[in-house]
Each structure stands twice: as C-alpha cells, then as structure tokens.
GROMACS .gro file of C-alpha atoms in nm:
model
  218
    1MET     CA    1   9.881  10.689   9.963
    2LYS     CA    2  10.254  10.607   9.926
    3PHE     CA    3  10.366  10.448   9.597
    4ALA     CA    4  10.707  10.257   9.543
    5ILE     CA    5  10.809  10.191   9.205
    6ILE     CA    6  11.088   9.921   9.165
    7GLY     CA    7  11.280   9.998   8.847
    8GLY     CA    8  11.409  10.338   8.703
    9GLY     CA    9  11.377  10.235   8.324
   10GLN     CA   10  11.110  10.359   8.059
   11LEU     CA   11  10.815  10.193   8.227
   12GLY     CA   12  10.926  10.319   8.583
   13GLN     CA   13  10.941  10.680   8.459
   14GLN     CA   14  10.600  10.651   8.311
   15LEU     CA   15  10.453  10.491   8.611
   16PHE     CA   16  10.615  10.782   8.812
   17ASN     CA   17  10.461  11.040   8.578
   18ALA     CA   18  10.111  10.894   8.583
   19SER     CA   19  10.115  10.872   8.973
   20SER     CA   20   9.954  11.136   9.220
   21CYS     CA   21  10.077  10.972   9.507
   22GLN     CA   22  10.385  11.036   9.730
   23ARG     CA   23  10.639  10.848   9.520
   24MET     CA   24  10.965  10.648   9.603
   25ILE     CA   25  11.194  10.494   9.333
   26ILE     CA   26  11.383  10.185   9.431
   27ASP     CA   27  11.668  10.091   9.175
   28THR     CA   28  12.024  10.018   9.204
   29ARG     CA   29  12.109  10.226   8.884
   30PRO     CA   30  11.813  10.428   8.749
   31GLN     CA   31  11.838  10.490   8.381
   32CYS     CA   32  11.740  10.868   8.428
   33PRO     CA   33  11.799  10.981   8.788
   34GLU     CA   34  11.709  11.344   8.702
   35CYS     CA   35  11.367  11.197   8.577
   36PHE     CA   36  11.276  11.121   8.945
   37ALA     CA   37  11.397  11.444   9.107
   38LYS     CA   38  11.045  11.526   9.235
   39ALA     CA   39  11.010  11.193   9.401
   40GLU     CA   40  10.846  11.293   9.722
   41LEU     CA   41  10.982  10.993   9.929
   42GLY     CA   42  11.314  10.997   9.764
   43TYR     CA   43  11.528  10.731   9.610
   44SER     CA   44  11.659  10.410   9.741
   45ASN     CA   45  11.859  10.114   9.648
   46ASP     CA   46  11.724   9.891   9.904
   47LEU     CA   47  11.420   9.659   9.813
   48LYS     CA   48  11.293   9.645  10.167
   49ASP     CA   49  11.212  10.019  10.165
   50ALA     CA   50  10.903   9.915   9.957
   51ALA     CA   51  10.768   9.811  10.303
   52LYS     CA   52  10.714  10.187  10.362
   53CYS     CA   53  10.446  10.214  10.090
   54ASP     CA   54  10.083  10.109  10.039
   55VAL     CA   55  10.132  10.045   9.673
   56VAL     CA   56  10.441   9.865   9.508
   57ALA     CA   57  10.476   9.856   9.136
   58LEU     CA   58  10.740   9.604   8.962
   59ALA     CA   59  10.880   9.763   8.672
   60VAL     CA   60  11.184   9.554   8.624
   61PRO     CA   61  11.297   9.321   8.364
   62PRO     CA   62  11.110   8.989   8.376
   63ALA     CA   63  11.419   8.790   8.467
   64ALA     CA   64  11.464   9.001   8.789
   65CYS     CA   65  11.089   8.969   8.909
   66GLN     CA   66  11.122   8.644   9.094
   67SER     CA   67  11.426   8.776   9.300
   68VAL     CA   68  11.247   9.105   9.373
   69MET     CA   69  10.921   8.930   9.487
   70ASP     CA   70  11.134   8.712   9.699
   71ALA     CA   71  11.309   9.000   9.885
   72ILE     CA   72  11.003   9.229   9.928
   73CYS     CA   73  10.699   8.993  10.006
   74PRO     CA   74  10.825   8.887  10.351
   75VAL     CA   75  10.868   9.244  10.468
   76LEU     CA   76  10.561   9.410  10.313
   77PRO     CA   77  10.274   9.480  10.561
   78ALA     CA   78   9.924   9.307  10.539
   79GLY     CA   79   9.718   9.477  10.275
   80THR     CA   80   9.997   9.610  10.061
   81ILE     CA   81   9.901   9.612   9.705
   82VAL     CA   82  10.182   9.476   9.462
   83LEU     CA   83  10.128   9.536   9.101
   84ASP     CA   84  10.333   9.313   8.852
   85PHE     CA   85  10.389   9.510   8.522
   86PRO     CA   86  10.625   9.292   8.343
   87THR     CA   87  10.430   9.148   8.049
   88LYS     CA   88  10.635   8.834   8.039
   89TRP     CA   89  10.608   8.727   8.387
   90GLN     CA   90  10.321   8.615   8.629
   91ILE     CA   91  10.312   8.583   9.007
   92PRO     CA   92  10.354   8.224   9.077
   93GLN     CA   93  10.046   8.066   9.237
   94GLU     CA   94  10.277   7.938   9.511
   95MET     CA   95  10.372   8.287   9.622
   96ARG     CA   96  10.009   8.419   9.628
   97ALA     CA   97   9.954   8.087   9.864
   98ALA     CA   98  10.265   8.192  10.075
   99TYR     CA   99  10.134   8.552  10.110
  100PRO     CA  100   9.768   8.571  10.144
  101GLN     CA  101   9.779   8.883  10.351
  102LEU     CA  102   9.925   9.082  10.036
  103LYS     CA  103   9.708   9.198   9.734
  104LEU     CA  104   9.925   9.054   9.447
  105MET     CA  105   9.784   9.165   9.130
  106GLU     CA  106   9.859   9.132   8.771
  107SER     CA  107   9.864   9.482   8.597
  108LYS     CA  108   9.972   9.444   8.227
  109LEU     CA  109  10.022   9.766   7.990
  110LEU     CA  110   9.817   9.731   7.660
  111GLY     CA  111  10.034   9.978   7.480
  112SER     CA  112  10.403  10.078   7.517
  113ALA     CA  113  10.606  10.278   7.765
  114VAL     CA  114  10.780  10.459   7.467
  115GLY     CA  115  10.424  10.548   7.336
  116LEU     CA  116  10.322  10.682   7.679
  117SER     CA  117  10.611  10.906   7.679
  118LYS     CA  118  10.498  11.045   7.375
  119GLY     CA  119  10.141  11.113   7.482
  120LEU     CA  120   9.987  10.803   7.314
  121GLU     CA  121   9.720  10.601   7.457
  122ALA     CA  122   9.742  10.292   7.680
  123LEU     CA  123   9.552  10.089   7.900
  124VAL     CA  124   9.653   9.875   8.209
  125LEU     CA  125   9.446   9.566   8.259
  126LEU     CA  126   9.430   9.427   8.607
  127SER     CA  127   9.363   9.094   8.729
  128GLN     CA  128   9.044   9.044   8.944
  129ALA     CA  129   9.023   9.211   9.281
  130ASP     CA  130   8.766   9.364   9.511
  131GLU     CA  131   8.641   9.718   9.406
  132GLU     CA  132   8.820   9.882   9.686
  133THR     CA  133   9.173   9.762   9.572
  134VAL     CA  134   9.087   9.836   9.209
  135GLN     CA  135   8.985  10.177   9.304
  136LYS     CA  136   9.304  10.236   9.510
  137VAL     CA  137   9.519  10.150   9.190
  138LYS     CA  138   9.298  10.389   8.984
  139ASP     CA  139   9.352  10.669   9.256
  140CYS     CA  140   9.731  10.599   9.260
  141LEU     CA  141   9.761  10.623   8.875
  142PRO     CA  142   9.526  10.883   8.757
  143GLY     CA  143   9.730  10.935   8.471
  144LEU     CA  144   9.662  10.602   8.314
  145ASN     CA  145   9.347  10.419   8.185
  146VAL     CA  146   9.285  10.125   8.437
  147ALA     CA  147   9.043   9.849   8.402
  148VAL     CA  148   9.010   9.481   8.520
  149GLY     CA  149   9.026   9.294   8.222
  150GLN     CA  150   9.188   9.019   8.004
  151TRP     CA  151   9.539   9.092   8.151
  152ASP     CA  152   9.665   8.748   8.021
  153LYS     CA  153   9.583   8.830   7.670
  154VAL     CA  154   9.810   9.146   7.658
  155PRO     CA  155  10.122   8.968   7.515
  156TYR     CA  156   9.920   8.844   7.215
  157LEU     CA  157   9.726   9.178   7.168
  158ASN     CA  158  10.057   9.383   7.208
  159SER     CA  159  10.246   9.145   6.953
  160GLU     CA  160   9.946   9.149   6.700
  161ALA     CA  161   9.928   9.557   6.728
  162SER     CA  162  10.310   9.581   6.677
  163ARG     CA  163  10.327   9.341   6.387
  164ALA     CA  164  10.038   9.539   6.201
  165ALA     CA  165  10.215   9.859   6.279
  166LEU     CA  166  10.555   9.750   6.148
  167VAL     CA  167  10.417   9.584   5.851
  168ALA     CA  168  10.253   9.920   5.732
  169ALA     CA  169  10.573  10.126   5.825
  170VAL     CA  170  10.802   9.907   5.642
  171GLU     CA  171  10.588   9.885   5.340
  172LEU     CA  172  10.559  10.254   5.328
  173GLU     CA  173  10.928  10.286   5.373
  174LYS     CA  174  11.013  10.032   5.094
  175LYS     CA  175  10.769  10.214   4.856
  176LEU     CA  176  10.886  10.561   4.910
  177LEU     CA  177  11.245  10.489   4.931
  178GLY     CA  178  11.209  10.309   4.607
  179GLU     CA  179  11.057  10.609   4.456
  180GLY     CA  180  11.345  10.810   4.536
  181TYR     CA  181  11.237  11.006   4.834
  182GLU     CA  182  11.472  11.108   5.104
  183GLU     CA  183  11.503  10.898   5.420
  184GLU     CA  184  11.442  11.211   5.656
  185VAL     CA  185  11.109  11.246   5.479
  186VAL     CA  186  11.018  10.888   5.511
  187LYS     CA  187  11.104  10.878   5.872
  188SER     CA  188  10.888  11.207   5.935
  189LEU     CA  189  10.592  11.026   5.783
  190ILE     CA  190  10.617  10.715   5.990
  191GLY     CA  191  10.713  10.892   6.314
  192GLY     CA  192  10.437  11.172   6.280
  193LEU     CA  193  10.171  11.139   6.025
  194MET     CA  194  10.113  10.769   6.064
  195PRO     CA  195  10.081  10.799   6.455
  196GLY     CA  196   9.850  11.118   6.394
  197ILE     CA  197   9.616  10.938   6.149
  198LEU     CA  198   9.586  10.630   6.375
  199VAL     CA  199   9.474  10.858   6.686
  200SER     CA  200   9.236  11.046   6.468
  201TYR     CA  201   9.094  10.697   6.355
  202ARG     CA  202   9.070  10.578   6.707
  203ASN     CA  203   8.880  10.905   6.781
  204ASP     CA  204   8.647  10.896   6.496
  205THR     CA  205   8.772  11.239   6.403
  206LEU     CA  206   8.910  11.169   6.046
  207GLY     CA  207   8.851  11.414   5.759
  208GLY     CA  208   8.695  11.344   5.444
  209PHE     CA  209   9.004  11.199   5.255
  210GLY     CA  210   9.079  10.951   5.573
  211LYS     CA  211   8.707  10.855   5.587
  212GLU     CA  212   8.710  10.753   5.205
  213ILE     CA  213   9.023  10.532   5.261
  214VAL     CA  214   8.853  10.367   5.557
  215LYS     CA  215   8.524  10.311   5.359
  216SER     CA  216   8.721  10.151   5.069
  217LEU     CA  217   8.916   9.933   5.332
  218LYS     CA  218   8.602   9.807   5.503
   0.00000   0.00000   0.00000
C-alpha cells in the first residue's frame, strides 16, 4: 500500500515511523525535513498528490482540516481510506454524504505524539468500518496499536490522564523544591522515574515497594 501523511509535525513524524507502507509526506513546511529522508514516495507540497496513495492520514492542526479535506476529497480515487487524526476536529456528515465512494474514518490517538517519540504506549481508536478496511489500517501502521472503539471519548480521556499526570508532577515538584532539592534532580525524577514507574504499573511488573504503595492506595 501507498501511504500519504499530510502534515510534517510531531504527529506526522510518528505516523511516518509507525508505517510499513511506501510513504509520502505532504506539507508546505515540515518541521523536520531530515526526519522524512527515507520517504519512499518522496516529499510534496501539493495536496492533490495524495491521490497517488491508498491511505491518507491528516496530521495537521484542526483549523486546517476542513481546507485540506476540501482540496483532497474531490481528487481521491474511490476506495481511498482517509484517516482523520486531529483530536479536536471531526469529519462533517455532509462531507461523508458528498463523497460516499471514499472511506472517511475518524482515527484518534489515545496518548501523545511526544510520548510515542519516547517509546511510550499509545492506542489509535477508529470509527466503525468494515473488517477489511480496519485490517488495511492496521497493516499500514504496524508500529501502533489500532482498534475500533470510542474514538469520540478520546478528548475527554486524554484530558483526564493529562490532568492526573500533571497534578502528580506539580505536587512532587513543589514538595521536593520546598525541601531544598536541586531543580535538575526534580526534573530527572519527573521525566525518568515517574514514567518508568507508570509503565511498570501498567505492565504489572512493579517490585515489592511499588506493590505496597499500590495496595495502600487501593
């Protein structure tokens, strides 16, 4: 399959890295051109070049989504899969009605592009689609966990998880800085130890000390 990624920012880079397809990057000014040096189909600044691919992913700011879709949908061949990744934008129903020959799919990232770049877990939740289409998306992005699910809940879930993480980080920062520890030490704990502990908790691989803490909290 041929895979066009529209948007060369952080999300576009992670989709590029997660894909096993022949890849094309479409952007007027990608943030990191060297990140896409291995794009098999090259780089383009023409949105209409998306028509050369079987799967197209939107990885642009929400404010740009409508104009991008207006530009590509009229030229895409029937059966093209279009993945809408921006969390704060949804494909309008009137657009679905206007292009029934296209497979327009919501695909929201439960997690963060920055987290993916650091090797952390994320899940792509797709809107309902036939099994063949879902499998094509999975085949295109083997580097990501992909499932059909509650994509419309992703903004809320990401917000709640972000809030919980920041509350914990800020409370630890205030406590340790107040006790006189150096800022470099505190940043190392927040950026290294805390994410590692959460991964261990997620995978049920905590040691005795961690298990005792979890037991006391539950």
